[in-house]
Short mmCIF file of N, CA and C in Angstrom, two decimals:
data_model
loop_
_atom_site.label_atom_id
_atom_site.label_comp_id
_atom_site.label_asym_id
_atom_site.label_seq_id
_atom_site.Cartn_x
_atom_site.Cartn_y
_atom_site.Cartn_z
N MET A 187 -5.82 2.83 -92.43
CA MET A 187 -7.18 2.78 -91.92
C MET A 187 -7.69 4.21 -91.68
N ARG A 188 -6.88 5.02 -91.05
CA ARG A 188 -7.25 6.42 -90.81
C ARG A 188 -7.49 7.16 -92.12
N GLN A 189 -6.66 6.86 -93.10
CA GLN A 189 -6.78 7.51 -94.39
C GLN A 189 -8.12 7.19 -95.04
N LYS A 190 -8.52 5.93 -94.99
CA LYS A 190 -9.81 5.52 -95.54
C LYS A 190 -10.96 6.19 -94.79
N LEU A 191 -10.83 6.27 -93.47
CA LEU A 191 -11.85 6.92 -92.66
C LEU A 191 -12.00 8.38 -93.08
N ASP A 192 -10.88 9.06 -93.25
CA ASP A 192 -10.91 10.47 -93.68
C ASP A 192 -11.54 10.62 -95.07
N GLU A 193 -11.33 9.63 -95.93
CA GLU A 193 -11.90 9.68 -97.28
C GLU A 193 -13.42 9.57 -97.26
N ILE A 194 -13.93 8.68 -96.43
CA ILE A 194 -15.38 8.45 -96.45
C ILE A 194 -16.13 9.33 -95.46
N LYS A 195 -15.42 9.97 -94.56
CA LYS A 195 -16.08 10.80 -93.55
C LYS A 195 -16.67 12.04 -94.21
N LEU A 196 -17.90 12.32 -93.86
CA LEU A 196 -18.57 13.50 -94.38
C LEU A 196 -18.34 14.66 -93.42
N ASN A 197 -17.89 15.75 -93.90
CA ASN A 197 -17.66 16.92 -93.06
C ASN A 197 -18.90 17.80 -93.07
N LEU A 198 -19.91 17.33 -92.41
CA LEU A 198 -21.18 18.04 -92.33
C LEU A 198 -21.32 18.68 -90.96
N PRO A 199 -22.14 19.71 -90.84
CA PRO A 199 -22.38 20.29 -89.51
C PRO A 199 -23.11 19.29 -88.62
N TRP A 200 -23.01 19.52 -87.31
CA TRP A 200 -23.58 18.58 -86.34
C TRP A 200 -25.08 18.37 -86.58
N ILE A 201 -25.80 19.40 -86.92
CA ILE A 201 -27.25 19.29 -87.09
C ILE A 201 -27.61 18.33 -88.22
N GLU A 202 -26.72 18.14 -89.17
CA GLU A 202 -26.96 17.18 -90.25
C GLU A 202 -26.64 15.75 -89.83
N ARG A 203 -25.73 15.59 -88.90
CA ARG A 203 -25.32 14.26 -88.45
C ARG A 203 -26.05 13.83 -87.19
N ILE A 204 -26.20 14.76 -86.28
CA ILE A 204 -26.76 14.51 -84.94
C ILE A 204 -26.12 13.27 -84.31
N ASP A 205 -24.82 13.22 -84.31
CA ASP A 205 -24.11 12.14 -83.65
C ASP A 205 -23.63 12.65 -82.29
N MET A 206 -23.67 11.77 -81.32
CA MET A 206 -23.31 12.18 -79.96
C MET A 206 -22.60 11.03 -79.25
N VAL A 207 -21.64 11.41 -78.44
CA VAL A 207 -20.99 10.47 -77.54
C VAL A 207 -21.05 11.13 -76.17
N ASN A 208 -21.72 10.47 -75.24
CA ASN A 208 -21.90 11.09 -73.93
C ASN A 208 -21.96 10.05 -72.83
N ALA A 209 -22.01 10.55 -71.61
CA ALA A 209 -22.05 9.68 -70.43
C ALA A 209 -23.48 9.18 -70.20
N LEU A 210 -23.61 8.23 -69.30
CA LEU A 210 -24.91 7.69 -68.94
C LEU A 210 -25.71 8.73 -68.17
N ALA A 211 -27.01 8.64 -68.26
CA ALA A 211 -27.88 9.49 -67.44
C ALA A 211 -27.71 9.05 -65.99
N PRO A 212 -27.94 9.95 -65.05
CA PRO A 212 -27.80 9.56 -63.63
C PRO A 212 -28.79 8.46 -63.27
N LEU A 213 -28.37 7.62 -62.35
CA LEU A 213 -29.19 6.50 -61.90
C LEU A 213 -30.20 7.02 -60.88
N THR A 214 -31.47 6.82 -61.14
CA THR A 214 -32.51 7.31 -60.24
C THR A 214 -32.60 6.40 -59.02
N PRO A 215 -33.06 6.93 -57.89
CA PRO A 215 -33.21 6.09 -56.68
C PRO A 215 -34.15 4.91 -56.92
N GLU A 216 -35.23 5.14 -57.71
CA GLU A 216 -36.18 4.05 -57.97
C GLU A 216 -35.50 2.91 -58.73
N LEU A 217 -34.65 3.28 -59.69
CA LEU A 217 -33.96 2.27 -60.48
C LEU A 217 -32.93 1.52 -59.64
N THR A 218 -32.26 2.25 -58.76
CA THR A 218 -31.31 1.61 -57.86
C THR A 218 -32.02 0.58 -56.99
N LEU A 219 -33.17 0.97 -56.45
CA LEU A 219 -33.96 0.06 -55.62
C LEU A 219 -34.42 -1.14 -56.43
N GLN A 220 -34.86 -0.91 -57.67
CA GLN A 220 -35.30 -2.00 -58.53
C GLN A 220 -34.16 -2.97 -58.80
N MET A 221 -32.97 -2.47 -59.04
CA MET A 221 -31.82 -3.34 -59.29
C MET A 221 -31.47 -4.16 -58.06
N GLN A 222 -31.55 -3.55 -56.89
CA GLN A 222 -31.28 -4.28 -55.65
C GLN A 222 -32.31 -5.37 -55.43
N GLU A 223 -33.58 -5.05 -55.67
CA GLU A 223 -34.64 -6.05 -55.53
C GLU A 223 -34.42 -7.20 -56.50
N GLN A 224 -34.00 -6.89 -57.71
CA GLN A 224 -33.73 -7.92 -58.71
C GLN A 224 -32.61 -8.84 -58.23
N GLU A 225 -31.56 -8.27 -57.65
CA GLU A 225 -30.46 -9.07 -57.13
C GLU A 225 -30.93 -9.99 -56.00
N VAL A 226 -31.76 -9.47 -55.11
CA VAL A 226 -32.28 -10.27 -54.00
C VAL A 226 -33.15 -11.41 -54.52
N ARG A 227 -34.06 -11.09 -55.47
CA ARG A 227 -34.91 -12.13 -56.05
C ARG A 227 -34.10 -13.22 -56.72
N ARG A 228 -33.07 -12.81 -57.45
CA ARG A 228 -32.24 -13.79 -58.16
C ARG A 228 -31.46 -14.65 -57.17
N ALA A 229 -30.95 -14.03 -56.11
CA ALA A 229 -30.22 -14.80 -55.11
C ALA A 229 -31.13 -15.84 -54.45
N LYS A 230 -32.36 -15.44 -54.13
CA LYS A 230 -33.31 -16.39 -53.53
C LYS A 230 -33.65 -17.51 -54.50
N GLN A 231 -33.80 -17.16 -55.77
CA GLN A 231 -34.11 -18.17 -56.79
C GLN A 231 -32.98 -19.19 -56.88
N LEU A 232 -31.76 -18.72 -56.86
CA LEU A 232 -30.61 -19.63 -56.94
C LEU A 232 -30.50 -20.48 -55.68
N GLN A 233 -30.80 -19.91 -54.53
CA GLN A 233 -30.73 -20.67 -53.27
C GLN A 233 -31.77 -21.78 -53.24
N ARG A 234 -32.98 -21.49 -53.75
CA ARG A 234 -34.05 -22.47 -53.74
C ARG A 234 -33.80 -23.63 -54.69
N ASN A 235 -33.12 -23.39 -55.77
CA ASN A 235 -32.91 -24.42 -56.78
C ASN A 235 -31.41 -24.65 -56.95
N ARG A 236 -30.92 -25.65 -56.27
CA ARG A 236 -29.48 -25.96 -56.32
C ARG A 236 -29.05 -26.57 -57.65
N LYS A 237 -30.02 -26.97 -58.46
CA LYS A 237 -29.68 -27.53 -59.77
C LYS A 237 -29.17 -26.45 -60.72
N LEU A 238 -29.59 -25.21 -60.48
CA LEU A 238 -29.11 -24.11 -61.32
C LEU A 238 -27.65 -23.83 -60.99
N PRO A 239 -26.86 -23.42 -61.96
CA PRO A 239 -25.48 -23.04 -61.66
C PRO A 239 -25.47 -21.87 -60.68
N GLN A 240 -24.61 -21.94 -59.70
CA GLN A 240 -24.53 -20.91 -58.66
C GLN A 240 -23.52 -19.84 -59.07
N TYR A 241 -23.96 -18.59 -59.04
CA TYR A 241 -23.11 -17.47 -59.43
C TYR A 241 -23.05 -16.45 -58.31
N LYS A 242 -21.96 -15.70 -58.30
CA LYS A 242 -21.91 -14.51 -57.48
C LYS A 242 -22.74 -13.45 -58.20
N PRO A 243 -23.33 -12.50 -57.45
CA PRO A 243 -24.15 -11.47 -58.12
C PRO A 243 -23.40 -10.73 -59.23
N SER A 244 -22.12 -10.51 -59.06
CA SER A 244 -21.37 -9.76 -60.08
C SER A 244 -21.13 -10.59 -61.34
N GLU A 245 -21.23 -11.92 -61.24
CA GLU A 245 -20.96 -12.80 -62.37
C GLU A 245 -22.21 -13.42 -62.98
N ASP A 246 -23.37 -13.21 -62.35
CA ASP A 246 -24.62 -13.82 -62.80
C ASP A 246 -25.02 -13.27 -64.17
N PRO A 247 -25.16 -14.15 -65.18
CA PRO A 247 -25.51 -13.66 -66.52
C PRO A 247 -26.88 -13.00 -66.59
N VAL A 248 -27.83 -13.47 -65.78
CA VAL A 248 -29.16 -12.86 -65.78
C VAL A 248 -29.08 -11.43 -65.27
N LEU A 249 -28.40 -11.25 -64.15
CA LEU A 249 -28.26 -9.90 -63.60
C LEU A 249 -27.42 -9.03 -64.52
N ASN A 250 -26.40 -9.63 -65.15
CA ASN A 250 -25.59 -8.85 -66.08
C ASN A 250 -26.42 -8.38 -67.27
N ASP A 251 -27.33 -9.22 -67.76
CA ASP A 251 -28.23 -8.81 -68.84
C ASP A 251 -29.10 -7.64 -68.41
N PHE A 252 -29.62 -7.73 -67.18
CA PHE A 252 -30.47 -6.67 -66.64
C PHE A 252 -29.68 -5.37 -66.54
N ARG A 253 -28.47 -5.46 -66.02
CA ARG A 253 -27.61 -4.27 -65.91
C ARG A 253 -27.26 -3.70 -67.28
N ARG A 254 -26.98 -4.59 -68.22
CA ARG A 254 -26.62 -4.15 -69.57
C ARG A 254 -27.79 -3.40 -70.22
N GLU A 255 -28.98 -3.99 -70.13
CA GLU A 255 -30.17 -3.32 -70.67
C GLU A 255 -30.39 -1.98 -69.99
N ASN A 256 -30.16 -1.96 -68.70
CA ASN A 256 -30.30 -0.72 -67.94
C ASN A 256 -29.30 0.33 -68.43
N MET A 257 -28.10 -0.10 -68.73
CA MET A 257 -27.08 0.83 -69.22
C MET A 257 -27.45 1.37 -70.60
N PHE A 258 -28.00 0.52 -71.48
CA PHE A 258 -28.46 0.99 -72.78
C PHE A 258 -29.53 2.08 -72.60
N HIS A 259 -30.45 1.80 -71.69
CA HIS A 259 -31.53 2.75 -71.42
C HIS A 259 -30.98 4.07 -70.91
N ARG A 260 -30.07 4.00 -69.95
CA ARG A 260 -29.48 5.21 -69.38
C ARG A 260 -28.65 5.96 -70.41
N GLN A 261 -27.96 5.22 -71.29
CA GLN A 261 -27.18 5.85 -72.36
C GLN A 261 -28.11 6.64 -73.28
N ALA A 262 -29.22 6.03 -73.66
CA ALA A 262 -30.19 6.71 -74.53
C ALA A 262 -30.77 7.93 -73.82
N GLN A 263 -31.08 7.80 -72.53
CA GLN A 263 -31.61 8.92 -71.78
C GLN A 263 -30.63 10.09 -71.75
N GLY A 264 -29.37 9.78 -71.47
CA GLY A 264 -28.34 10.82 -71.43
C GLY A 264 -28.19 11.50 -72.77
N THR A 265 -28.24 10.73 -73.83
CA THR A 265 -28.12 11.28 -75.18
C THR A 265 -29.29 12.20 -75.49
N ILE A 266 -30.48 11.77 -75.15
CA ILE A 266 -31.66 12.58 -75.41
C ILE A 266 -31.60 13.89 -74.63
N MET A 267 -31.23 13.81 -73.36
CA MET A 267 -31.16 15.03 -72.54
C MET A 267 -30.14 16.00 -73.12
N GLU A 268 -28.98 15.51 -73.49
CA GLU A 268 -27.95 16.38 -74.06
C GLU A 268 -28.35 16.89 -75.44
N GLY A 269 -28.94 16.03 -76.25
CA GLY A 269 -29.36 16.42 -77.60
C GLY A 269 -30.41 17.50 -77.58
N ILE A 270 -31.38 17.37 -76.69
CA ILE A 270 -32.43 18.39 -76.58
C ILE A 270 -31.81 19.73 -76.20
N ASN A 271 -30.86 19.71 -75.26
CA ASN A 271 -30.20 20.96 -74.87
C ASN A 271 -29.46 21.58 -76.04
N ARG A 272 -28.75 20.75 -76.81
CA ARG A 272 -28.02 21.28 -77.97
C ARG A 272 -28.97 21.87 -79.01
N LEU A 273 -30.06 21.17 -79.28
CA LEU A 273 -31.03 21.67 -80.26
C LEU A 273 -31.65 22.99 -79.80
N LYS A 274 -31.95 23.09 -78.51
CA LYS A 274 -32.51 24.34 -77.99
C LYS A 274 -31.52 25.49 -78.14
N LYS A 275 -30.23 25.21 -77.86
CA LYS A 275 -29.20 26.24 -78.00
C LYS A 275 -29.09 26.72 -79.45
N LEU A 276 -29.31 25.80 -80.40
CA LEU A 276 -29.25 26.15 -81.82
C LEU A 276 -30.55 26.80 -82.31
N GLY A 277 -31.55 26.88 -81.43
CA GLY A 277 -32.81 27.49 -81.81
C GLY A 277 -33.68 26.62 -82.68
N ILE A 278 -33.48 25.32 -82.62
CA ILE A 278 -34.24 24.38 -83.45
C ILE A 278 -35.40 23.83 -82.61
N PRO A 279 -36.62 23.94 -83.11
CA PRO A 279 -37.77 23.44 -82.33
C PRO A 279 -37.67 21.92 -82.15
N ILE A 280 -38.06 21.46 -80.98
CA ILE A 280 -37.95 20.02 -80.68
C ILE A 280 -39.31 19.33 -80.59
N SER A 281 -40.38 20.09 -80.75
CA SER A 281 -41.71 19.47 -80.76
C SER A 281 -42.49 19.98 -81.97
N ARG A 282 -43.46 19.20 -82.36
CA ARG A 282 -44.27 19.57 -83.52
C ARG A 282 -45.20 20.71 -83.17
N PRO A 283 -45.48 21.55 -84.13
CA PRO A 283 -46.50 22.58 -83.88
C PRO A 283 -47.88 21.94 -83.71
N ASN A 284 -48.77 22.62 -83.03
CA ASN A 284 -50.11 22.06 -82.79
C ASN A 284 -50.88 21.80 -84.06
N ASP A 285 -50.61 22.57 -85.10
CA ASP A 285 -51.35 22.41 -86.34
C ASP A 285 -50.62 21.54 -87.36
N TYR A 286 -49.67 20.73 -86.90
CA TYR A 286 -48.89 19.87 -87.80
C TYR A 286 -49.71 18.63 -88.15
N PHE A 287 -49.80 18.36 -89.44
CA PHE A 287 -50.48 17.15 -89.90
C PHE A 287 -49.51 16.33 -90.74
N ALA A 288 -49.27 15.11 -90.31
CA ALA A 288 -48.38 14.23 -91.05
C ALA A 288 -49.17 13.49 -92.11
N GLU A 289 -48.50 13.14 -93.18
CA GLU A 289 -49.15 12.36 -94.22
C GLU A 289 -49.35 10.94 -93.72
N MET A 290 -50.53 10.41 -93.94
CA MET A 290 -50.84 9.08 -93.46
C MET A 290 -50.16 8.03 -94.33
N ALA A 291 -49.70 6.98 -93.70
CA ALA A 291 -49.06 5.89 -94.43
C ALA A 291 -50.10 5.03 -95.15
N LYS A 292 -51.31 4.97 -94.58
CA LYS A 292 -52.38 4.18 -95.18
C LYS A 292 -53.44 5.13 -95.74
N SER A 293 -54.13 4.70 -96.77
CA SER A 293 -55.16 5.54 -97.38
C SER A 293 -56.38 5.59 -96.46
N ASP A 294 -57.23 6.58 -96.68
CA ASP A 294 -58.45 6.70 -95.89
C ASP A 294 -59.38 5.51 -96.11
N GLU A 295 -59.40 5.01 -97.36
CA GLU A 295 -60.25 3.85 -97.65
C GLU A 295 -59.79 2.62 -96.86
N HIS A 296 -58.47 2.44 -96.80
CA HIS A 296 -57.93 1.30 -96.06
C HIS A 296 -58.27 1.42 -94.57
N MET A 297 -58.11 2.62 -94.03
CA MET A 297 -58.40 2.83 -92.62
C MET A 297 -59.89 2.63 -92.33
N GLN A 298 -60.75 3.00 -93.28
CA GLN A 298 -62.19 2.77 -93.12
C GLN A 298 -62.49 1.27 -93.06
N LYS A 299 -61.82 0.48 -93.91
CA LYS A 299 -62.00 -0.97 -93.88
C LYS A 299 -61.54 -1.54 -92.54
N VAL A 300 -60.43 -1.03 -92.03
CA VAL A 300 -59.93 -1.49 -90.73
C VAL A 300 -60.95 -1.18 -89.64
N ARG A 301 -61.49 0.05 -89.65
CA ARG A 301 -62.51 0.43 -88.65
C ARG A 301 -63.72 -0.48 -88.74
N GLU A 302 -64.19 -0.76 -89.97
CA GLU A 302 -65.35 -1.63 -90.15
C GLU A 302 -65.08 -3.02 -89.59
N ASN A 303 -63.90 -3.56 -89.87
CA ASN A 303 -63.55 -4.89 -89.35
C ASN A 303 -63.51 -4.89 -87.83
N LEU A 304 -62.96 -3.83 -87.26
CA LEU A 304 -62.92 -3.74 -85.80
C LEU A 304 -64.33 -3.66 -85.21
N MET A 305 -65.18 -2.90 -85.85
CA MET A 305 -66.56 -2.78 -85.38
C MET A 305 -67.28 -4.13 -85.47
N LYS A 306 -67.07 -4.87 -86.58
CA LYS A 306 -67.68 -6.19 -86.73
C LYS A 306 -67.22 -7.13 -85.62
N LYS A 307 -65.92 -7.11 -85.35
CA LYS A 307 -65.38 -7.97 -84.28
C LYS A 307 -65.98 -7.59 -82.93
N GLN A 308 -66.11 -6.29 -82.70
CA GLN A 308 -66.66 -5.83 -81.42
C GLN A 308 -68.11 -6.29 -81.28
N VAL A 309 -68.89 -6.16 -82.35
CA VAL A 309 -70.29 -6.59 -82.32
C VAL A 309 -70.38 -8.09 -82.08
N MET A 310 -69.54 -8.85 -82.77
CA MET A 310 -69.54 -10.31 -82.58
C MET A 310 -69.18 -10.68 -81.15
N THR A 311 -68.21 -9.99 -80.58
CA THR A 311 -67.81 -10.25 -79.21
C THR A 311 -68.96 -9.95 -78.26
N GLN A 312 -69.65 -8.83 -78.47
CA GLN A 312 -70.78 -8.49 -77.62
C GLN A 312 -71.89 -9.51 -77.74
N ARG A 313 -72.17 -9.97 -78.96
CA ARG A 313 -73.21 -10.98 -79.16
C ARG A 313 -72.86 -12.28 -78.45
N SER A 314 -71.63 -12.73 -78.62
CA SER A 314 -71.24 -13.99 -77.98
C SER A 314 -71.27 -13.86 -76.46
N GLU A 315 -70.93 -12.68 -75.95
CA GLU A 315 -70.99 -12.47 -74.50
C GLU A 315 -72.43 -12.53 -74.01
N LYS A 316 -73.36 -11.96 -74.78
CA LYS A 316 -74.77 -12.02 -74.40
C LYS A 316 -75.27 -13.46 -74.39
N VAL A 317 -74.87 -14.22 -75.41
CA VAL A 317 -75.28 -15.63 -75.49
C VAL A 317 -74.73 -16.40 -74.29
N ARG A 318 -73.48 -16.14 -73.95
CA ARG A 318 -72.89 -16.82 -72.78
C ARG A 318 -73.66 -16.49 -71.52
N GLN A 319 -74.00 -15.20 -71.35
CA GLN A 319 -74.75 -14.80 -70.16
C GLN A 319 -76.11 -15.50 -70.12
N GLN A 320 -76.77 -15.56 -71.27
CA GLN A 320 -78.08 -16.22 -71.33
C GLN A 320 -77.95 -17.70 -71.00
N LEU A 321 -76.90 -18.33 -71.53
CA LEU A 321 -76.68 -19.76 -71.23
C LEU A 321 -76.42 -19.96 -69.74
N ARG A 322 -75.62 -19.09 -69.17
CA ARG A 322 -75.34 -19.21 -67.73
C ARG A 322 -76.62 -19.04 -66.92
N GLN A 323 -77.42 -18.04 -67.29
CA GLN A 323 -78.67 -17.81 -66.57
C GLN A 323 -79.61 -19.00 -66.75
N GLY A 324 -79.64 -19.55 -67.97
CA GLY A 324 -80.48 -20.72 -68.21
C GLY A 324 -80.01 -21.92 -67.41
N CYS A 325 -78.72 -22.13 -67.35
CA CYS A 325 -78.18 -23.25 -66.57
C CYS A 325 -78.47 -23.07 -65.09
N GLU A 326 -78.34 -21.82 -64.61
CA GLU A 326 -78.63 -21.56 -63.21
C GLU A 326 -80.11 -21.79 -62.91
N ALA A 327 -80.97 -21.35 -63.84
CA ALA A 327 -82.42 -21.55 -63.66
C ALA A 327 -82.75 -23.03 -63.65
N ASN A 328 -82.15 -23.80 -64.56
CA ASN A 328 -82.37 -25.25 -64.59
C ASN A 328 -81.89 -25.90 -63.29
N ALA A 329 -80.74 -25.47 -62.83
CA ALA A 329 -80.21 -26.05 -61.59
C ALA A 329 -81.12 -25.73 -60.42
N ASN A 330 -81.62 -24.49 -60.36
CA ASN A 330 -82.53 -24.12 -59.28
C ASN A 330 -83.83 -24.92 -59.36
N ARG A 331 -84.36 -25.10 -60.56
CA ARG A 331 -85.58 -25.87 -60.76
C ARG A 331 -85.36 -27.32 -60.33
N ASP A 332 -84.22 -27.90 -60.74
CA ASP A 332 -83.91 -29.28 -60.37
C ASP A 332 -83.79 -29.42 -58.86
N ASN A 333 -83.14 -28.46 -58.23
CA ASN A 333 -82.98 -28.50 -56.77
C ASN A 333 -84.34 -28.39 -56.07
N SER A 334 -85.20 -27.52 -56.58
CA SER A 334 -86.52 -27.39 -55.94
C SER A 334 -87.33 -28.67 -56.14
N LYS A 335 -87.22 -29.33 -57.30
CA LYS A 335 -87.92 -30.60 -57.53
C LYS A 335 -87.42 -31.66 -56.55
N LYS A 336 -86.10 -31.72 -56.37
CA LYS A 336 -85.53 -32.70 -55.44
C LYS A 336 -86.03 -32.46 -54.04
N GLU A 337 -86.09 -31.17 -53.66
CA GLU A 337 -86.55 -30.85 -52.31
C GLU A 337 -88.02 -31.26 -52.12
N THR A 338 -88.83 -31.01 -53.14
CA THR A 338 -90.24 -31.40 -53.01
C THR A 338 -90.38 -32.91 -52.96
N ARG A 339 -89.57 -33.63 -53.74
CA ARG A 339 -89.60 -35.10 -53.71
C ARG A 339 -89.18 -35.60 -52.33
N ARG A 340 -88.15 -35.00 -51.78
CA ARG A 340 -87.70 -35.40 -50.45
C ARG A 340 -88.78 -35.14 -49.42
N GLY A 341 -89.43 -34.02 -49.58
CA GLY A 341 -90.52 -33.69 -48.65
C GLY A 341 -91.65 -34.70 -48.73
N LYS A 342 -91.97 -35.16 -49.92
CA LYS A 342 -93.02 -36.16 -50.09
C LYS A 342 -92.61 -37.48 -49.50
N LYS A 343 -91.33 -37.86 -49.72
CA LYS A 343 -90.84 -39.14 -49.20
C LYS A 343 -90.86 -39.11 -47.66
N ILE A 344 -90.42 -38.00 -47.11
CA ILE A 344 -90.39 -37.90 -45.65
C ILE A 344 -91.80 -37.88 -45.10
N GLY A 345 -92.73 -37.21 -45.77
CA GLY A 345 -94.12 -37.12 -45.32
C GLY A 345 -94.81 -38.48 -45.37
N ARG A 346 -94.44 -39.35 -46.32
CA ARG A 346 -95.05 -40.66 -46.46
C ARG A 346 -94.57 -41.61 -45.36
N GLY A 347 -93.29 -41.44 -45.04
CA GLY A 347 -92.68 -42.42 -44.16
C GLY A 347 -93.03 -42.23 -42.77
#
């Protein structure tokens, strides 16, 4: 197995591979607090619903998923922090120059069509919103007119009696 690994392994400099194995980024106080709050919420949820399987916090699959995702995030953070330091030491720029222009994946004509469609949708949305407002105002005016008619009818009935 080692022999096969040595055969297929490329002996390239680190900058060509950019592979890293490192520790997790430090746990921030905010994240610690968030994890504790998550544990409390989950414990309350389990207490309220006895039909759910009851777990200890260390064995709860939901909390374990949260912790696992958190560890992936911290692993990526640690890698980025270390990688940026290594690149800086090698004198390799880590950000694009201000005058950098990337080639667009879509043509200008396609993007113009997309903009036109978005503008049409926006205009249609504005029109429908205006119509809704007019309908609401019309309904309110009709309701006010009906109420005033009822009041005048009541006044006439009371005046007659």
